[in-house]
PDB file of C-alpha atoms in Angstrom:
ATOM      1  CA  MET A   1       9.725   5.315   6.407  1.00 96.00           C
ATOM      2  CA  ASN A   2      11.158   4.767   2.960  1.00 97.00           C
ATOM      3  CA  LYS A   3      12.108   1.525   1.216  1.00 97.00           C
ATOM      4  CA  ARG A   4      15.637   1.497   2.649  1.00 97.00           C
ATOM      5  CA  GLU A   5      14.294   1.943   6.186  1.00 98.00           C
ATOM      6  CA  LEU A   6      11.726  -0.806   5.581  1.00 97.00           C
ATOM      7  CA  ILE A   7      14.473  -3.183   4.481  1.00 97.00           C
ATOM      8  CA  ARG A   8      16.489  -2.314   7.603  1.00 97.00           C
ATOM      9  CA  ALA A   9      13.425  -2.927   9.816  1.00 97.00           C
ATOM     10  CA  VAL A  10      12.828  -6.325   8.184  1.00 97.00           C
ATOM     11  CA  ALA A  11      16.480  -7.278   8.636  1.00 97.00           C
ATOM     12  CA  ASP A  12      16.412  -6.155  12.278  1.00 97.00           C
ATOM     13  CA  GLY A  13      13.188  -8.066  12.930  1.00 96.00           C
ATOM     14  CA  THR A  14      14.504 -11.319  11.487  1.00 96.00           C
ATOM     15  CA  HIS A  15      17.775 -13.195  11.360  1.00 94.00           C
ATOM     16  CA  TRP A  16      18.218 -12.191   7.720  1.00 96.00           C
ATOM     17  CA  THR A  17      21.101 -10.237   6.292  1.00 97.00           C
ATOM     18  CA  HIS A  18      20.444  -6.859   4.745  1.00 97.00           C
ATOM     19  CA  ALA A  19      20.646  -8.434   1.275  1.00 98.00           C
ATOM     20  CA  GLU A  20      18.148 -11.168   2.170  1.00 98.00           C
ATOM     21  CA  ALA A  21      15.732  -8.624   3.641  1.00 98.00           C
ATOM     22  CA  ALA A  22      16.103  -6.435   0.533  1.00 98.00           C
ATOM     23  CA  ASP A  23      15.305  -9.404  -1.714  1.00 98.00           C
ATOM     24  CA  ALA A  24      12.246 -10.281   0.391  1.00 98.00           C
ATOM     25  CA  VAL A  25      10.876  -6.720   0.405  1.00 98.00           C
ATOM     26  CA  LYS A  26      11.447  -6.350  -3.340  1.00 98.00           C
ATOM     27  CA  ALA A  27       9.777  -9.710  -4.021  1.00 98.00           C
ATOM     28  CA  VAL A  28       6.683  -8.807  -1.977  1.00 97.00           C
ATOM     29  CA  LEU A  29       6.316  -5.384  -3.580  1.00 98.00           C
ATOM     30  CA  THR A  30       6.799  -6.798  -7.081  1.00 98.00           C
ATOM     31  CA  ALA A  31       4.233  -9.539  -6.434  1.00 98.00           C
ATOM     32  CA  VAL A  32       1.663  -6.970  -5.237  1.00 98.00           C
ATOM     33  CA  GLU A  33       2.342  -4.661  -8.209  1.00 98.00           C
ATOM     34  CA  ASN A  34       2.069  -7.493 -10.737  1.00 98.00           C
ATOM     35  CA  ALA A  35      -1.115  -8.932  -9.231  1.00 98.00           C
ATOM     36  CA  VAL A  36      -2.889  -5.561  -9.021  1.00 98.00           C
ATOM     37  CA  GLY A  37      -1.660  -4.684 -12.513  1.00 97.00           C
ATOM     38  CA  ARG A  38      -3.363  -7.850 -13.827  1.00 97.00           C
ATOM     39  CA  GLY A  39      -6.587  -6.838 -12.093  1.00 97.00           C
ATOM     40  CA  ASP A  40      -6.316  -9.235  -9.141  1.00 98.00           C
ATOM     41  CA  LYS A  41      -7.161  -8.108  -5.633  1.00 98.00           C
ATOM     42  CA  VAL A  42      -4.426  -8.604  -3.032  1.00 98.00           C
ATOM     43  CA  SER A  43      -5.717  -8.980   0.541  1.00 98.00           C
ATOM     44  CA  ILE A  44      -3.443  -9.161   3.560  1.00 96.00           C
ATOM     45  CA  THR A  45      -5.597  -9.960   6.583  1.00 95.00           C
ATOM     46  CA  GLY A  46      -5.422  -7.225   9.209  1.00 93.00           C
ATOM     47  CA  PHE A  47      -3.237  -4.986   7.037  1.00 96.00           C
ATOM     48  CA  GLY A  48      -5.450  -4.169   4.069  1.00 97.00           C
ATOM     49  CA  SER A  49      -6.217  -4.839   0.442  1.00 98.00           C
ATOM     50  CA  PHE A  50      -4.923  -3.525  -2.851  1.00 98.00           C
ATOM     51  CA  GLU A  51      -7.006  -3.481  -6.022  1.00 98.00           C
ATOM     52  CA  ARG A  52      -7.239  -1.840  -9.437  1.00 98.00           C
ATOM     53  CA  VAL A  53     -10.151   0.542 -10.027  1.00 97.00           C
ATOM     54  CA  HIS A  54     -11.374   2.240 -13.196  1.00 97.00           C
ATOM     55  CA  ARG A  55     -11.721   5.998 -13.434  1.00 97.00           C
ATOM     56  CA  PRO A  56     -13.920   6.921 -16.400  1.00 97.00           C
ATOM     57  CA  SER A  57     -13.128   9.912 -18.588  1.00 97.00           C
ATOM     58  CA  ARG A  58     -14.609  13.161 -17.366  1.00 97.00           C
ATOM     59  CA  MET A  59     -14.594  16.903 -17.788  1.00 97.00           C
ATOM     60  CA  ALA A  60     -12.649  18.937 -15.225  1.00 96.00           C
ATOM     61  CA  ARG A  61     -11.706  22.591 -14.838  1.00 96.00           C
ATOM     62  CA  ASN A  62      -8.270  24.152 -14.917  1.00 94.00           C
ATOM     63  CA  PRO A  63      -8.210  26.013 -11.578  1.00 93.00           C
ATOM     64  CA  SER A  64      -6.099  28.903 -12.864  1.00 94.00           C
ATOM     65  CA  THR A  65      -8.022  29.603 -16.094  1.00 95.00           C
ATOM     66  CA  GLY A  66     -11.410  28.026 -15.438  1.00 93.00           C
ATOM     67  CA  ALA A  67     -11.247  26.329 -18.855  1.00 96.00           C
ATOM     68  CA  GLU A  68     -12.789  22.890 -19.195  1.00 96.00           C
ATOM     69  CA  VAL A  69     -10.294  20.084 -19.723  1.00 96.00           C
ATOM     70  CA  ARG A  70     -11.027  16.510 -20.728  1.00 96.00           C
ATOM     71  CA  VAL A  71      -9.431  13.968 -18.393  1.00 96.00           C
ATOM     72  CA  GLU A  72      -8.917  10.588 -20.081  1.00 97.00           C
ATOM     73  CA  GLU A  73     -10.028   7.347 -18.476  1.00 97.00           C
ATOM     74  CA  SER A  74      -7.445   5.504 -16.409  1.00 97.00           C
ATOM     75  CA  TRP A  75      -6.900   2.556 -14.123  1.00 97.00           C
ATOM     76  CA  VAL A  76      -5.448   3.353 -10.701  1.00 97.00           C
ATOM     77  CA  PRO A  77      -4.401   1.355  -7.640  1.00 98.00           C
ATOM     78  CA  LYS A  78      -6.568   1.592  -4.539  1.00 98.00           C
ATOM     79  CA  PHE A  79      -5.650   0.626  -0.979  1.00 98.00           C
ATOM     80  CA  ARG A  80      -8.173  -0.092   1.757  1.00 97.00           C
ATOM     81  CA  PRO A  81      -6.657  -0.430   5.224  1.00 97.00           C
ATOM     82  CA  GLY A  82      -7.613  -3.432   7.351  1.00 96.00           C
ATOM     83  CA  SER A  83      -9.106  -3.256  10.825  1.00 93.00           C
ATOM     84  CA  ARG A  84      -5.819  -3.962  12.650  1.00 94.00           C
ATOM     85  CA  PHE A  85      -3.997  -1.291  10.619  1.00 94.00           C
ATOM     86  CA  LYS A  86      -6.743   1.252  11.358  1.00 94.00           C
ATOM     87  CA  GLU A  87      -6.551   0.424  15.054  1.00 93.00           C
ATOM     88  CA  VAL A  88      -2.761   0.868  15.183  1.00 92.00           C
ATOM     89  CA  VAL A  89      -2.980   4.220  13.379  1.00 92.00           C
ATOM     90  CA  ASP A  90      -5.809   5.430  15.634  1.00 92.00           C
ATOM     91  CA  VAL A  91      -3.960   4.531  18.841  1.00 89.00           C
ATOM     92  CA  GLY A  92      -0.762   6.138  17.494  1.00 81.00           C
ATOM     93  CA  GLY A  93      -2.668   9.290  16.564  1.00 78.00           C
ATOM     94  CA  ARG A  94      -4.286   9.534  19.979  1.00 79.00           C
ATOM     95  CA  THR A  95      -0.915   9.072  21.677  1.00 76.00           C
ATOM     96  CA  ALA A  96       0.681  11.776  19.497  1.00 70.00           C
ATOM     97  CA  ALA A  97      -2.234  14.173  20.139  1.00 71.00           C
ATOM     98  CA  LYS A  98      -1.864  13.731  23.904  1.00 72.00           C
ATOM     99  CA  ALA A  99       1.892  14.403  23.679  1.00 69.00           C
ATOM    100  CA  ILE A 100       1.270  17.676  21.804  1.00 70.00           C
ATOM    101  CA  SER A 101      -1.326  19.027  24.236  1.00 63.00           C
TER     102      SER A 101
END
């Protein structure tokens, strides 16, 4: 599912127009990005949490040459799925595995 499909799903699941659903999806995503960018943790009960984590600088290897390369420190977003989300994915995976076999 991409952003366009998400907007369509929100519009179909509510009485909103496509434009209203698009505004809502964009507002939620922007709010999450801005909060995590400031270093705040965003928790959505049952779905999961988003946070900013620090990756210190380190030495790595170029896989093709074997040469050591310095990787600079960075801050990256991290997502931890909630219990309800994990359950939905697990049940969906089990259903798909049964359909394949």
